[in-house]
CSV table of C-alpha atoms in Angstrom, one decimal:
chain,number,residue,atom,x,y,z
A,83,MET,CA,81.4,16.2,34.9
A,84,THR,CA,83.0,16.3,31.5
A,85,PRO,CA,85.2,19.4,30.6
A,86,MET,CA,82.7,20.3,27.8
A,87,ALA,CA,79.8,20.4,30.2
A,88,VAL,CA,81.8,22.5,32.6
A,89,ASP,CA,82.6,24.9,29.8
A,90,LEU,CA,78.9,25.2,28.8
A,91,ILE,CA,77.9,25.9,32.3
A,92,LEU,CA,80.5,28.6,32.8
A,93,GLY,CA,79.7,30.2,29.5
A,94,TRP,CA,76.0,30.3,30.3
A,95,TRP,CA,77.0,31.6,33.8
A,96,LEU,CA,79.0,34.4,32.5
A,97,VAL,CA,76.4,35.5,30.0
A,98,ALA,CA,73.8,35.5,32.8
A,99,ALA,CA,76.1,37.4,35.3
A,100,SER,CA,76.5,40.3,32.8
A,101,SER,CA,72.8,41.0,32.5
A,102,ALA,CA,70.9,39.5,35.5
A,103,VAL,CA,69.5,41.3,38.6
A,104,GLN,CA,71.8,40.8,41.5
A,105,LEU,CA,70.7,38.4,44.3
A,106,PRO,CA,71.6,39.0,48.0
A,107,ARG,CA,75.3,38.5,48.8
A,108,PRO,CA,76.3,35.0,50.2
A,109,SER,CA,78.7,34.5,53.0
A,110,LEU,CA,81.8,32.3,53.0
A,111,SER,CA,83.3,30.5,56.1
A,112,LEU,CA,86.5,28.5,56.6
A,113,HIS,CA,86.4,25.5,58.8
A,114,SER,CA,89.7,25.2,60.8
A,115,SER,CA,90.6,28.8,60.1
A,116,GLN,CA,93.3,28.6,62.8
A,117,GLY,CA,96.4,26.5,62.6
A,118,VAL,CA,95.9,24.9,59.2
A,119,SER,CA,99.1,23.2,58.0
A,120,LEU,CA,100.1,22.0,54.6
A,121,GLY,CA,98.4,18.4,54.1
A,122,ASP,CA,95.5,19.2,56.4
A,123,THR,CA,91.8,18.9,55.3
A,124,VAL,CA,90.1,22.2,54.9
A,125,THR,CA,86.4,22.9,54.0
A,126,LEU,CA,85.1,26.2,52.7
A,127,SER,CA,81.3,26.7,53.2
A,128,CYS,CA,79.2,29.0,51.1
A,129,HIS,CA,76.1,30.1,53.0
A,130,LEU,CA,73.2,31.2,50.7
A,131,PRO,CA,70.4,33.6,51.7
A,132,ARG,CA,68.2,31.9,49.1
A,133,LEU,CA,68.0,28.3,47.8
A,134,ALA,CA,70.2,27.7,44.9
A,135,ALA,CA,71.2,25.0,42.5
A,136,TRP,CA,74.7,26.1,41.4
A,137,VAL,CA,77.4,27.5,43.6
A,138,LEU,CA,80.8,28.8,42.4
A,139,LEU,CA,83.9,29.2,44.4
A,140,TYR,CA,86.6,31.7,43.2
A,141,HIS,CA,90.3,31.5,44.1
A,142,GLU,CA,91.8,34.9,43.5
A,143,GLY,CA,94.9,34.5,41.3
A,144,GLY,CA,94.0,30.9,40.7
A,145,GLY,CA,91.1,28.8,39.4
A,146,PHE,CA,87.5,28.3,40.3
A,147,TYR,CA,85.4,25.5,41.5
A,148,THR,CA,81.8,24.6,40.7
A,149,LYS,CA,79.3,22.6,42.6
A,150,GLY,CA,75.8,21.8,41.4
A,151,LYS,CA,72.9,19.6,42.6
A,152,MET,CA,69.6,18.6,41.3
A,153,LYS,CA,68.1,19.6,44.6
A,154,GLU,CA,68.3,23.3,45.6
A,155,GLN,CA,70.4,24.0,48.6
A,156,ASP,CA,71.1,26.7,51.2
A,157,ALA,CA,74.8,26.0,51.6
A,158,ALA,CA,77.6,24.3,49.5
A,159,GLU,CA,80.9,23.0,50.9
A,160,PHE,CA,84.2,22.8,49.0
A,161,SER,CA,86.8,20.6,50.7
A,162,PHE,CA,90.5,20.1,50.0
A,163,VAL,CA,91.4,16.8,51.5
A,164,SER,CA,95.1,17.3,51.5
A,165,THR,CA,96.0,21.0,51.1
A,166,LEU,CA,98.9,22.1,48.9
A,167,ARG,CA,100.7,25.5,48.6
A,168,VAL,CA,98.5,26.2,45.5
A,169,HIS,CA,95.5,26.1,47.7
A,170,ALA,CA,96.7,29.0,49.9
A,171,GLY,CA,95.0,32.3,49.1
A,172,ARG,CA,91.9,34.4,49.0
A,173,TYR,CA,88.5,33.0,48.2
A,174,ARG,CA,84.9,34.2,47.5
A,175,CYS,CA,81.7,32.4,46.4
A,176,GLN,CA,78.8,33.2,44.2
A,177,TYR,CA,75.5,31.3,43.4
A,178,ARG,CA,72.7,31.1,40.8
A,179,VAL,CA,69.1,30.3,41.3
A,180,SER,CA,67.8,27.3,39.5
A,181,GLU,CA,66.0,27.9,36.1
A,182,SER,CA,66.8,31.6,36.3
A,183,ALA,CA,69.2,34.2,34.9
A,184,GLU,CA,69.7,35.7,38.4
A,185,VAL,CA,73.3,35.6,39.7
A,186,SER,CA,74.3,36.8,43.1
A,187,VAL,CA,77.2,39.2,43.9
A,188,LYS,CA,80.4,37.6,45.3
A,189,SER,CA,80.8,37.1,48.9
A,190,ASN,CA,83.3,38.8,51.1
A,191,PRO,CA,86.8,37.3,50.9
A,192,VAL,CA,88.1,34.6,53.2
A,193,GLU,CA,91.8,33.9,53.5
A,194,LEU,CA,93.3,30.6,53.7
A,195,VAL,CA,96.6,30.7,55.3
A,196,LEU,CA,98.6,27.4,55.4
A,197,THR,CA,101.4,26.8,58.0
A,198,ASP,CA,104.6,25.5,56.3
A,199,LEU,CA,106.7,23.6,58.8
A,200,ARG,CA,109.7,24.1,56.4
A,201,TYR,CA,110.0,27.7,57.8
A,202,PRO,CA,111.8,27.7,61.2
A,203,PRO,CA,109.9,29.2,64.1
A,204,SER,CA,110.8,32.8,65.0
A,205,SER,CA,112.6,33.9,68.3
A,206,ILE,CA,111.1,36.4,70.7
A,207,SER,CA,112.2,38.6,73.6
A,208,LEU,CA,110.3,40.9,76.1
A,209,HIS,CA,111.4,44.2,77.7
A,210,PRO,CA,111.0,44.8,80.5
A,211,GLU,CA,110.9,41.1,81.5
A,212,GLN,CA,107.8,39.4,82.8
A,213,HIS,CA,106.5,41.5,85.8
A,214,VAL,CA,105.6,45.2,85.1
A,215,GLY,CA,103.3,47.7,86.7
A,216,THR,CA,100.2,49.2,85.1
A,217,GLY,CA,100.9,52.0,82.5
A,218,THR,CA,104.3,50.6,81.6
A,219,ASN,CA,105.3,50.4,77.9
A,220,VAL,CA,106.4,47.0,76.9
A,221,THR,CA,108.4,46.1,73.9
A,222,ILE,CA,108.3,42.6,72.3
A,223,ARG,CA,111.0,41.9,69.7
A,224,CYS,CA,110.7,39.0,67.1
A,225,TRP,CA,113.3,37.8,64.7
A,226,ASN,CA,114.0,35.0,62.2
A,227,LYS,CA,116.9,33.9,60.0
A,228,ASP,CA,116.7,37.1,57.9
A,229,TYR,CA,113.8,36.0,55.8
A,230,GLY,CA,112.1,39.1,54.3
A,231,ALA,CA,108.8,38.6,56.0
A,232,THR,CA,105.7,40.1,57.7
A,233,PHE,CA,105.8,39.3,61.4
A,234,LEU,CA,102.6,38.8,63.4
A,235,LEU,CA,102.3,39.0,67.1
A,236,HIS,CA,99.8,36.5,68.8
A,237,LYS,CA,98.5,36.2,72.3
A,238,ASP,CA,97.2,32.9,73.6
A,239,GLY,CA,93.5,32.8,73.8
A,240,SER,CA,93.0,35.3,71.0
A,241,SER,CA,91.8,34.1,67.6
A,242,ASP,CA,93.4,36.9,65.6
A,243,PRO,CA,96.9,38.3,65.6
A,244,LEU,CA,97.2,41.5,67.7
A,245,GLN,CA,99.7,43.4,65.5
A,246,CYS,CA,101.6,42.8,62.4
A,247,GLN,CA,104.8,44.5,61.0
A,248,ASP,CA,107.2,44.1,58.0
A,249,SER,CA,110.6,43.0,59.3
A,250,SER,CA,113.5,45.5,59.2
A,251,GLY,CA,117.2,44.7,58.5
A,252,GLY,CA,118.3,41.4,60.0
A,253,GLY,CA,114.9,39.9,59.9
A,254,THR,CA,113.6,41.6,63.0
A,255,ALA,CA,110.2,43.3,64.0
A,256,THR,CA,109.6,45.2,67.2
A,257,PHE,CA,106.1,45.6,68.7
A,258,THR,CA,105.2,48.1,71.5
A,259,LEU,CA,102.3,47.6,73.9
A,260,PHE,CA,101.7,51.1,75.2
A,261,GLY,CA,100.4,51.7,78.9
A,262,VAL,CA,99.7,48.0,79.7
A,263,THR,CA,97.0,47.1,82.1
A,264,PRO,CA,96.3,43.7,83.8
A,265,ALA,CA,94.2,42.6,80.8
A,266,ASP,CA,97.5,42.6,78.8
A,267,SER,CA,98.8,39.8,81.0
A,268,GLY,CA,99.3,36.6,79.1
A,269,THR,CA,101.6,34.5,76.8
A,270,TYR,CA,102.8,36.0,73.6
A,271,ARG,CA,104.3,34.4,70.5
A,272,CYS,CA,105.3,35.3,66.9
A,273,SER,CA,104.8,34.0,63.5
A,274,TYR,CA,105.8,35.3,60.1
A,275,ARG,CA,104.8,35.2,56.4
A,276,PRO,CA,107.4,35.4,53.7
A,277,TRP,CA,106.9,38.4,51.4
A,278,ARG,CA,107.0,36.1,48.4
A,279,TYR,CA,104.2,33.8,49.7
A,280,ALA,CA,101.7,35.9,51.6
A,281,PHE,CA,99.3,33.1,52.5
A,282,LEU,CA,102.1,30.8,53.8
A,283,SER,CA,103.1,31.1,57.4
A,284,SER,CA,105.8,29.9,59.7
A,285,PRO,CA,104.7,27.9,62.8
A,286,LEU,CA,104.3,29.8,66.1
A,287,GLY,CA,107.7,30.3,67.8
A,288,ASP,CA,108.8,30.3,71.4
A,289,SER,CA,106.6,32.1,74.0
A,290,VAL,CA,107.1,35.0,76.6
A,291,MET,CA,105.0,35.6,79.6
A,292,LEU,CA,103.8,39.0,80.5
A,293,GLU,CA,102.4,39.7,84.0
A,294,VAL,CA,101.0,43.2,84.6
A,295,THR,CA,100.3,44.1,88.3
A,296,PRO,CA,98.2,47.0,89.4
A,297,THR,CA,100.1,49.9,90.6
A,298,ASP,CA,99.5,51.0,94.2
A,299,ALA,CA,98.5,54.6,94.8
A,300,PRO,CA,101.2,56.8,96.4
A,301,PRO,CA,100.8,57.2,100.2
A,302,GLY,CA,98.4,59.9,101.3
A,303,THR,CA,96.5,60.0,98.0
A,304,GLU,CA,93.2,59.0,99.6
A,305,GLU,CA,93.5,61.6,102.3
A,306,GLN,CA,94.5,64.3,99.8
A,307,SER,CA,91.4,63.4,97.6
A,308,ARG,CA,89.2,63.8,100.6
A,309,ALA,CA,90.8,67.2,101.5
A,310,ASN,CA,90.3,68.3,97.9
A,311,VAL,CA,86.5,67.3,98.1
A,312,VAL,CA,86.1,69.3,101.5
A,313,MET,CA,87.8,72.3,100.0
A,314,ALA,CA,85.7,72.2,96.9
A,315,LEU,CA,82.5,72.1,99.0
A,316,VAL,CA,83.7,75.0,101.3
A,317,ARG,CA,84.5,77.2,98.1
A,318,GLY,CA,81.1,76.4,96.7
A,319,PHE,CA,79.5,77.4,100.0
A,320,VAL,CA,81.4,80.7,100.2
A,321,ALA,CA,80.6,81.6,96.6
A,322,ALA,CA,76.9,80.9,97.2
A,323,LEU,CA,76.9,83.1,100.3
A,324,VAL,CA,78.7,85.9,98.5
A,325,PHE,CA,76.2,85.7,95.6
A,326,GLY,CA,73.3,85.8,98.1
A,327,LEU,CA,74.7,88.8,100.0
A,328,GLY,CA,75.2,90.6,96.7
A,329,VAL,CA,71.6,90.0,95.6
A,330,PHE,CA,70.3,91.2,98.9
A,331,PHE,CA,72.2,94.5,98.8
A,332,VAL,CA,71.1,95.1,95.2
A,333,ILE,CA,67.5,94.6,96.2
A,334,ASP,CA,67.8,96.7,99.4
A,335,ALA,CA,69.4,99.5,97.4
A,336,ARG,CA,66.7,99.5,94.8
A,337,SER,CA,64.1,99.7,97.4
A,338,LEU,CA,65.8,102.7,99.1
A,339,TRP,CA,65.9,104.6,95.7
A,340,ILE,CA,62.2,103.9,95.2
A,341,ARG,CA,61.3,105.3,98.6
A,342,ARG,CA,63.3,108.5,97.9
A,343,ASP,CA,61.6,109.0,94.5
A,344,ASP,CA,58.2,108.7,96.3
A,345,ASN,CA,59.2,111.3,98.9
A,346,CYS,CA,60.4,113.7,96.2
A,347,GLY,CA,57.1,113.6,94.3
A,348,ALA,CA,54.8,114.2,97.5
A,349,PRO,CA,53.0,117.7,97.8
A,350,PRO,CA,54.5,120.2,100.3
A,351,VAL,CA,52.8,120.3,103.7
A,352,THR,CA,51.7,123.8,105.0
A,353,VAL,CA,51.8,124.5,108.7
A,354,SER,CA,49.6,127.3,109.9
A,355,VAL,CA,50.4,129.3,113.2
C-alpha cells in the first residue's frame, strides 16, 4: 500500500472517528505473552465483536499499524517476525465497519514486555531457609548490579508476577510473604525491569525453594476443646433451668395475688345462733 493511500485512509478514519457512533469495544490478546525475548516472533490479535474491514493497532508512544481486507473479518492479526526494542510497549486496537462512518472505541491495553539477555539475571535469597511452619513470615530478597529497576517476584506455575517493588539503595528489593500456608510452597525467582526501559526485562534469575509444613496442634488441644464444648452445654442447661424456675415463680405469685383479690371482694358471711 502506497504512503499516499495510507494517509488518505487514516485521514478519513480520523474524520469518521470524531463524529461516528461508537461500536462495541474489541479485545486485544498477545500470543506468547510469557517469556518473549528480543528477536522472537510475536503476534497481537484484535478480536472484533462485529465483522469489520479495517483494523488499526496503536502503539502508545510509538506509531500505528493498519490492516484492511476486501472481505470482512472477525479478527485481525499483527505479527512482528523478529522483535526489536522499539516493539516493546503498550498496545490497543480499533476497527471500522465497512462502508460506514462507525468507528469503535479502543480496546483495553496489552503490554508487550521483551526479555533482553544483555541484562544479567538477579540473585535471590530466602529467610528463613526452605522448611518453615504454617503462619511464619517469610522474606525473599532480590538484588542486581545496582541497576535502578523495578523487581518482580515470580512463582513457578503462576502466569503473573506475585509482587513488584522498586529497588532501594544497592539495587535490592525485599518481598515478604505474611503467614504462609502449604499453598505458598514452591519455587521462587526474580526478574527486574530497568526504570529507563519499563517494557524490557531481565531473564529470570536463580531460584529458591520454599516448603511450608502444617503446624501440629499443641498437646491436649483436642481434649481442651471437648471440655470447652461440655462446659458450654452445662452452662446453657443451667441458664435454661434458672429461666424456667423464674417463669414458674412469677406465674405462681400472680395466681396467688388473683386469689387474694377475689377473696377480698366476696360478701361477708352471717352466722345466726
